[in-house]
C-alpha cells in the first residue's frame, strides 16, 4: 500500500460531450482542492451507458476517503456528487510513490517545483523527507496556495522545454539554474512567504548541474556545508538554498 492512492473514478454522464458540460469539472476541482496530484486523465467512452473515466492519484488516504465532503468539491460539483459514482483503487507501476510526512511537527521544509521527476508535492519535510499532501499545504499557507501551485506548474513546463526543445533549451536551462532567473526569484520569494506563514525554516531547492556543484553558493559565493539529508547537496544558510 502506498501513501498516495491511485484510483479510477467512473461517472455516468448523459453524453460523451463533456467539454460543454459540468461533467468534466470533477478532476480539475479535485486538483484545485489539493486532493489529487497534477497528472490525471479523463476519457469519455461511448458505451451504453456513456462512461467518463478519470484516472488520478489522491495525495493521501485522507483525501481518498473524504473527497466527497471537501467544500470546494461540494460547491463546484453538486450534480456530480448527486449522481452515480464508482471509485476503485488501482495500481500505477510506472509512478513513483513516496512516503507521506509522518512527523508530529516538522522542523524545516524543502520547497520544490515540478520537473526533475517531481510532479507531485511542492513541500517536503526535512526531518523524515516525506511529502506534504497538497490539501495540507493549503491549510498551512492559506491564500498563497494557488499562486504557489501555478509557479510549480510553470517550473515543470520550463523543465519540459529544457528537455524537449532545441530552440529554447538555453533559455530554459538558465531559468532552472540561475539563482536570479525569473523562475527562481519567484520560487525564492515563495520560500520566504511559506517561512513567514509557518514560522519554520524553508529551504529552496535550486537546480545545479552536478559537475558545477561545489561548496561555494551559486547565489552569494560563500562557503557552504553539506546538507544533513543528502551527501551530494550543500546548504547555504545565508540564502536559504539547498543545491
Ligand atoms: Zn516529516
Ligand atoms: Zn548563498
XYZ file of C-alpha atoms and ligand atoms in Angstrom:
245
model
C 0.000 0.000 0.000
C 1.296 3.444 -0.921
C 0.676 6.694 0.929
C -0.904 8.329 -2.089
C -3.747 6.434 -3.695
C -4.060 5.804 -7.452
C -7.722 5.443 -8.354
C -10.197 5.171 -11.175
C -13.371 7.203 -10.801
C -16.225 6.428 -13.179
C -19.076 8.885 -13.775
C -22.126 8.275 -15.957
C -22.883 11.462 -17.943
C -25.824 11.547 -20.395
C -23.497 12.108 -23.371
C -19.798 11.809 -24.152
C -19.549 15.536 -24.959
C -18.042 16.547 -21.637
C -16.281 19.689 -22.885
C -19.503 21.681 -22.818
C -20.941 20.340 -19.589
C -20.064 20.339 -15.918
C -19.135 16.653 -16.045
C -15.532 17.427 -16.906
C -15.074 19.637 -13.864
C -14.616 16.980 -11.188
C -10.966 16.161 -11.924
C -9.741 19.800 -12.105
C -11.728 20.575 -8.958
C -10.021 17.712 -7.126
C -6.688 19.205 -8.236
C -7.635 22.726 -7.113
C -8.675 21.352 -3.735
C -5.267 19.701 -3.340
C -6.822 16.217 -3.252
C -5.118 14.676 -6.318
C -1.697 15.122 -7.919
C -1.299 17.055 -11.130
C -1.233 14.126 -13.522
C -4.687 12.834 -14.263
C -6.518 11.653 -17.369
C -10.174 11.695 -18.149
C -11.735 9.960 -21.111
C -15.409 9.655 -22.079
C -16.279 6.272 -23.557
C -19.275 5.943 -25.855
C -20.628 2.881 -24.132
C -24.189 2.181 -23.245
C -24.464 3.958 -20.867
C -21.701 6.513 -21.507
C -18.844 6.282 -19.002
C -16.477 9.097 -18.069
C -13.417 7.554 -16.506
C -10.926 9.603 -14.516
C -7.556 8.123 -13.641
C -5.882 10.086 -10.892
C -3.793 9.711 -7.761
C -5.143 11.013 -4.476
C -2.475 12.822 -2.472
C -3.072 10.592 0.559
C -5.620 8.213 2.039
C -7.346 11.024 3.891
C -8.051 12.737 0.541
C -9.208 9.430 -0.987
C -11.616 8.774 1.882
C -13.049 12.272 2.288
C -13.013 13.972 -1.148
C -16.819 13.959 -1.408
C -17.050 16.087 1.745
C -14.489 18.713 0.640
C -16.188 22.121 0.481
C -14.806 23.065 -2.964
C -15.998 19.766 -4.458
C -19.397 20.197 -2.821
C -19.633 23.755 -4.164
C -18.462 23.134 -7.746
C -19.778 19.638 -8.421
C -23.154 19.189 -6.647
C -24.766 17.480 -9.682
C -21.900 15.013 -9.978
C -21.987 14.223 -6.249
C -25.702 13.510 -6.553
C -25.138 11.107 -9.465
C -23.881 7.532 -9.549
C -20.098 7.355 -8.986
C -17.875 4.303 -8.952
C -14.428 4.518 -7.352
C -11.837 1.787 -7.326
C -8.223 1.799 -6.172
C -5.793 0.917 -8.938
C -2.063 0.385 -9.267
C 0.299 2.547 -11.302
C 3.545 0.622 -11.668
C 5.093 3.488 -13.660
C 4.563 6.140 -10.971
C 6.811 6.961 -8.069
C 5.115 6.656 -4.700
C 6.804 8.390 -1.790
C 6.079 8.311 1.901
C 3.934 10.998 3.386
C 5.462 13.087 6.213
C 4.540 11.460 9.492
C 6.218 13.930 11.871
C 4.086 15.492 14.553
C 5.906 18.756 13.942
C 8.452 19.230 11.134
C 11.398 21.471 11.971
C 12.057 22.508 8.351
C 10.614 22.174 4.864
C 12.087 21.962 1.390
C 10.243 23.780 -1.416
C 10.366 22.028 -4.785
C 8.783 22.953 -8.080
C 7.697 20.421 -10.673
C 10.223 18.918 -13.065
C 13.211 16.639 -12.438
C 10.844 13.700 -11.989
C 8.658 15.512 -9.493
C 5.102 16.368 -10.482
C 3.678 15.748 -7.080
C 4.068 17.763 -3.897
C 5.791 21.155 -3.646
C 6.634 20.802 0.030
C 8.763 18.085 1.649
C 9.664 17.584 5.310
C 13.402 17.884 6.002
C 13.194 15.580 9.052
C 11.625 12.450 7.527
C 11.874 13.540 3.821
C 8.183 12.700 3.458
C 5.904 14.754 1.253
C 3.057 17.019 2.299
C -0.243 16.297 0.536
C -1.448 19.411 -1.269
C -4.601 19.808 0.836
C -2.348 20.025 3.924
C -0.213 22.695 2.232
C -3.394 24.642 1.516
C -4.201 24.559 5.244
C -0.631 25.531 6.157
C -0.165 28.546 3.879
C -3.678 29.778 3.057
C -4.289 32.184 0.198
C -0.859 31.960 -1.462
C -1.517 28.272 -2.194
C -2.944 28.898 -5.698
C -0.020 31.084 -6.750
C 2.462 28.575 -5.355
C 0.877 25.773 -7.385
C 0.883 27.950 -10.524
C 4.586 28.581 -10.000
C 5.196 24.837 -9.543
C 3.339 24.085 -12.794
C 5.358 26.721 -14.666
C 8.612 25.283 -13.347
C 7.512 21.883 -14.709
C 6.857 23.457 -18.111
C 10.268 25.138 -18.102
C 11.845 21.786 -17.264
C 9.961 20.190 -20.202
C 11.129 22.977 -22.514
C 14.717 22.308 -21.465
C 14.310 18.576 -22.114
C 12.132 18.642 -25.225
C 13.007 21.676 -27.328
C 16.121 22.808 -29.100
C 15.258 26.446 -29.726
C 14.579 27.403 -26.135
C 16.939 24.951 -24.459
C 19.448 27.555 -23.301
C 16.784 29.920 -22.078
C 15.141 27.116 -20.068
C 18.401 25.852 -18.598
C 19.256 29.359 -17.469
C 15.822 29.754 -15.851
C 16.358 26.486 -13.973
C 19.864 27.073 -12.691
C 20.350 30.808 -12.300
C 19.595 31.844 -8.704
C 18.271 35.169 -10.036
C 16.189 33.950 -13.009
C 12.544 34.926 -13.050
C 11.548 31.349 -12.169
C 13.949 31.039 -9.242
C 13.343 34.588 -7.987
C 9.633 33.769 -7.699
C 10.391 30.403 -6.124
C 12.677 32.001 -3.544
C 10.029 34.603 -2.786
C 7.554 31.754 -2.127
C 10.136 30.185 0.172
C 10.158 33.424 2.159
C 6.346 33.587 2.258
C 5.988 29.961 3.373
C 8.596 30.614 6.092
C 6.586 33.645 7.204
C 3.300 31.674 7.288
C 4.645 28.575 9.014
C 7.337 30.051 11.260
C 9.603 27.179 10.098
C 12.843 27.105 8.195
C 12.100 26.588 4.494
C 14.856 25.681 2.042
C 14.615 26.459 -1.650
C 15.848 23.594 -3.812
C 17.942 25.110 -6.600
C 18.999 23.040 -9.566
C 22.751 22.830 -10.111
C 24.299 20.564 -12.724
C 26.333 18.042 -10.771
C 29.661 18.885 -12.416
C 29.140 22.542 -11.431
C 28.333 21.812 -7.779
C 30.969 22.999 -5.305
C 30.786 24.148 -1.698
C 30.551 27.753 -2.930
C 26.970 29.001 -3.008
C 25.856 29.773 -6.594
C 23.987 32.820 -5.318
C 26.289 34.507 -2.773
C 29.561 32.609 -3.304
C 30.025 31.900 0.408
C 31.300 28.549 1.667
C 28.503 26.106 2.387
C 28.152 22.919 4.411
C 26.819 19.556 3.186
C 23.084 19.068 3.708
C 22.403 16.629 6.545
C 19.745 14.799 4.455
C 21.845 14.402 1.314
C 25.544 13.682 0.960
C 25.637 15.252 -2.518
C 23.991 18.555 -1.747
C 25.006 21.702 0.086
C 23.016 24.238 2.069
C 23.543 27.991 2.156
C 22.236 29.450 5.404
C 22.719 32.931 4.037
C 20.426 32.363 1.012
C 18.182 29.572 2.395
C 19.189 27.434 -0.566
C 19.748 23.732 -0.997
C 21.647 22.939 -4.164
Zn 8.307 14.636 8.438
Zn 24.276 31.790 -0.584
